[in-house]
XYZ file of C-alpha atoms in Angstrom:
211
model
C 115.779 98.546 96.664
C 114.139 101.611 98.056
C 114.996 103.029 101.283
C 111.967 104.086 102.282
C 109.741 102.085 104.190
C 106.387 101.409 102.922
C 104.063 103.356 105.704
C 100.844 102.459 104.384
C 98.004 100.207 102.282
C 98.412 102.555 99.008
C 101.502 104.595 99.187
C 105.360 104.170 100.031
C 105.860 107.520 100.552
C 107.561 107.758 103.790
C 110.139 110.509 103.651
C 110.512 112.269 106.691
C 109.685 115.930 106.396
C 111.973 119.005 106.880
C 113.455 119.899 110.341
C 110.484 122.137 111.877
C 107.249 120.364 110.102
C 104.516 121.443 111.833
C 102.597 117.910 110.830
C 101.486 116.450 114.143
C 102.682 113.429 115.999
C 100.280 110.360 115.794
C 98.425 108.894 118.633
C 99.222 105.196 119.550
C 96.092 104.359 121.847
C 96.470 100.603 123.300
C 93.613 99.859 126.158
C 93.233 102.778 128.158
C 96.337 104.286 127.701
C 97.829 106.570 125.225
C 101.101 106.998 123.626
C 102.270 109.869 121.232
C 103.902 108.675 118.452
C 106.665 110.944 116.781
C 105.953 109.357 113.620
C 108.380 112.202 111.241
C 111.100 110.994 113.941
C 110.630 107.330 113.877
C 110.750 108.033 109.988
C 113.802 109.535 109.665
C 115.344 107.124 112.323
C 114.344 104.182 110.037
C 115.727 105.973 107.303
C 119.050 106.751 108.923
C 119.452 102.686 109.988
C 118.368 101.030 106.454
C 121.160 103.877 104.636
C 123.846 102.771 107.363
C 123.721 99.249 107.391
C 121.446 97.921 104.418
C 123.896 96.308 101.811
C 126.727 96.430 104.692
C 129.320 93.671 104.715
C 127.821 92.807 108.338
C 124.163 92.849 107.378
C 125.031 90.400 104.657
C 127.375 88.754 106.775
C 124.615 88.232 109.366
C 121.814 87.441 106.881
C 123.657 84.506 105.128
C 124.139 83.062 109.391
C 120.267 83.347 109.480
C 119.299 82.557 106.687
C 117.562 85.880 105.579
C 115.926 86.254 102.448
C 113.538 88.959 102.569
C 114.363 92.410 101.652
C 114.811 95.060 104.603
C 111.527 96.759 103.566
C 109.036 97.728 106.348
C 105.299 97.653 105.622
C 103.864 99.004 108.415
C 104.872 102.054 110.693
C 101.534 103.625 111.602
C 98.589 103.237 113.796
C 96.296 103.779 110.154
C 97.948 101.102 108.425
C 98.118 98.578 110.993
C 94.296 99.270 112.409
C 93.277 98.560 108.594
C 95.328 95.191 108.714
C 93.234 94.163 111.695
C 90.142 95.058 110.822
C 90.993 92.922 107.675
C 91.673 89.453 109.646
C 89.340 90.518 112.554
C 87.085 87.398 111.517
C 89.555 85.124 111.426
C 92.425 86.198 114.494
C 89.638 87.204 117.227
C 90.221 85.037 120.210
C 92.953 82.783 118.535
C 97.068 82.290 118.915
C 98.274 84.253 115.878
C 102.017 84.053 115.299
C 103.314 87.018 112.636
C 106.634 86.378 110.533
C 108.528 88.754 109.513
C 107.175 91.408 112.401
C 109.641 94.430 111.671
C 109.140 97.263 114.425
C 106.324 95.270 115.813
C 103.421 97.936 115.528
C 100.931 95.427 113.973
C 101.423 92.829 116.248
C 100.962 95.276 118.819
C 97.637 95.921 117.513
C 96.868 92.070 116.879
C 97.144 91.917 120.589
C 94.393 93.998 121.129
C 91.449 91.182 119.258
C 94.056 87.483 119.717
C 94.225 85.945 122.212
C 98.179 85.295 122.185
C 100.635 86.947 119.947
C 103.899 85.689 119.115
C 105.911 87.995 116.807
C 109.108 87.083 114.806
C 111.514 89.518 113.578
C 115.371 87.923 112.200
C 116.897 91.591 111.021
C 118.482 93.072 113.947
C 118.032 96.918 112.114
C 114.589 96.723 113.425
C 114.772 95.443 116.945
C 115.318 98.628 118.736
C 113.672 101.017 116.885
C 110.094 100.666 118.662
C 111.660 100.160 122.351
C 109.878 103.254 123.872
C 106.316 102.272 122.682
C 106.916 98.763 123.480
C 107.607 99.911 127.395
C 104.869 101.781 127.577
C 102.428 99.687 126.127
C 103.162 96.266 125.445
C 100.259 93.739 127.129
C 101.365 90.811 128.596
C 99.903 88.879 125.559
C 102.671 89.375 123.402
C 105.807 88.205 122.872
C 108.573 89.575 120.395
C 111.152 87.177 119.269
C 114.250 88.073 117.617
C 115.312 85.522 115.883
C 114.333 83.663 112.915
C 111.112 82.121 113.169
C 111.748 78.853 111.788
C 114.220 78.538 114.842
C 111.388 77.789 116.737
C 109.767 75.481 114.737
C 107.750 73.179 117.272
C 107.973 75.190 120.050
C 105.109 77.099 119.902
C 101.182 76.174 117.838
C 99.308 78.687 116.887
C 96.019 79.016 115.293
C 97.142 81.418 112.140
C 100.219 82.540 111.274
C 100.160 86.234 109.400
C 102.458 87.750 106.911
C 102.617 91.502 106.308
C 105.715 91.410 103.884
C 106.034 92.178 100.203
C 109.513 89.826 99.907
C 110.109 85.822 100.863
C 106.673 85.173 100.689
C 106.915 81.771 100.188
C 109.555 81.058 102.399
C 107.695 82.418 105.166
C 104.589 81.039 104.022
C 106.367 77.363 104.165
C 107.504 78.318 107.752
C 103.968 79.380 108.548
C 102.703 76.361 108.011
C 104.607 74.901 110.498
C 103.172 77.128 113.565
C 99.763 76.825 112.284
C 97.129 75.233 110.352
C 96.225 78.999 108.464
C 98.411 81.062 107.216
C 97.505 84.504 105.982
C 99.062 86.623 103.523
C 97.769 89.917 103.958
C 98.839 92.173 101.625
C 98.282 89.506 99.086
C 94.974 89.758 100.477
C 94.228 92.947 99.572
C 96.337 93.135 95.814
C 94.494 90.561 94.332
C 91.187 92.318 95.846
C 92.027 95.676 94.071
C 95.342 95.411 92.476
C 95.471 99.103 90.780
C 94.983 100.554 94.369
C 97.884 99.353 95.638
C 101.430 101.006 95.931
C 103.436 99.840 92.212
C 106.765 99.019 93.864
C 105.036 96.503 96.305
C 103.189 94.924 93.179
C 106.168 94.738 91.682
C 108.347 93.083 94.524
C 105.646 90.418 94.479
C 106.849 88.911 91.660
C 110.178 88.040 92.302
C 109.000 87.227 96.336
């Protein structure tokens, strides 16, 4: 498994450059307000967490409690990536309860926020849950909740009008759990393979198959 997270629709190349890159910070703009994103820093911080505890005796310890099955892979860490994801399911989110599985740092439901109406976003691996705590203060709307805690946890607690999945691993599982918060469920990145499979980053095409 890589130990890189995948940062964007065509590429997994998310090393963090050398101490004293001059390539800029990113600019998270939610509303009317702004944010500045140190995106090399948040790379290298998610880089530092999956090498300490991915494969750990207390990350598999904790997955087998929660029944975890997807791979500790993020798919989206930038503003680009996740704008593109929205404009995707623009059509079919705009106005609607949208619960996302799998939700990792958060960023896209952030931006989901901006078009749903109400966002409820599931993340289970604890790596992730802090990682995005600064943003999150700064610009979090009150139409969003984040939920640690395995989604299916919360089975009939909460209807939605789509469910979304922005994974490459588990896809099924979450899929089946999807259908439980909502009537839709939406696959995203499957989306977009099938649409133009060569474009897309190898590894994810790859993990696909055994998801």
């Amino acid at each position: 498994m890589s130990a890189r997270p995948t940062t964007d629709i065509g590429t997994t190349d998310a090393t963090a450059p050398a101490p004293g890159s001059s390539r800029p910070s990113s600019q998270m703009k939610m509303g009317n307000r702004t944010a500045e994103v140190d995106q090399p820093m948040l790379q290298m911080l998610l880089s530092d967490i999956y090498n300490q505890f991915e494969g750990s005796q207390e990350m598999e310890e904790y997955r087998d409690r929660h029944n975890i099955n997807s791979a500790a892979v993020l798919t989206v860490i930038d503003d680009e990536t996740a704008a593109a994801l929205v404009e995707h399911l623009k059509p079919r989110i705009e106005g609607k309860t949208v619960v996302e599985i799998g939700g990792g740092i958060g960023l896209l439901s952030l931006h989901i926020a901006r078009v749903a109406k109400r966002v409820y976003c599931f993340e289970a691996n604890p790596l992730w849950s802090w990682t995005f705590a600064k943003v999150l203060l700064s610009q979090k709307p009150k139409n969003i909740s984040y939920i640690f805690g395995a989604a299916d946890e919360f089975v009939g607690t909460i209807q939605a009008d789509v469910t979304v999945i922005a994974t490459h691993s588990d896809i099924a599982g979450m899929r089946l759990v999807g259908q439980q918060f909502a009537p839709a469920v939406i696959d995203i990145y499957g989306e977009i393979i099938d649409t133009n499979p060569e474009a897309f980053d190898p590894f994810a095409r790859r993990a696909r198959y055994y998801a």
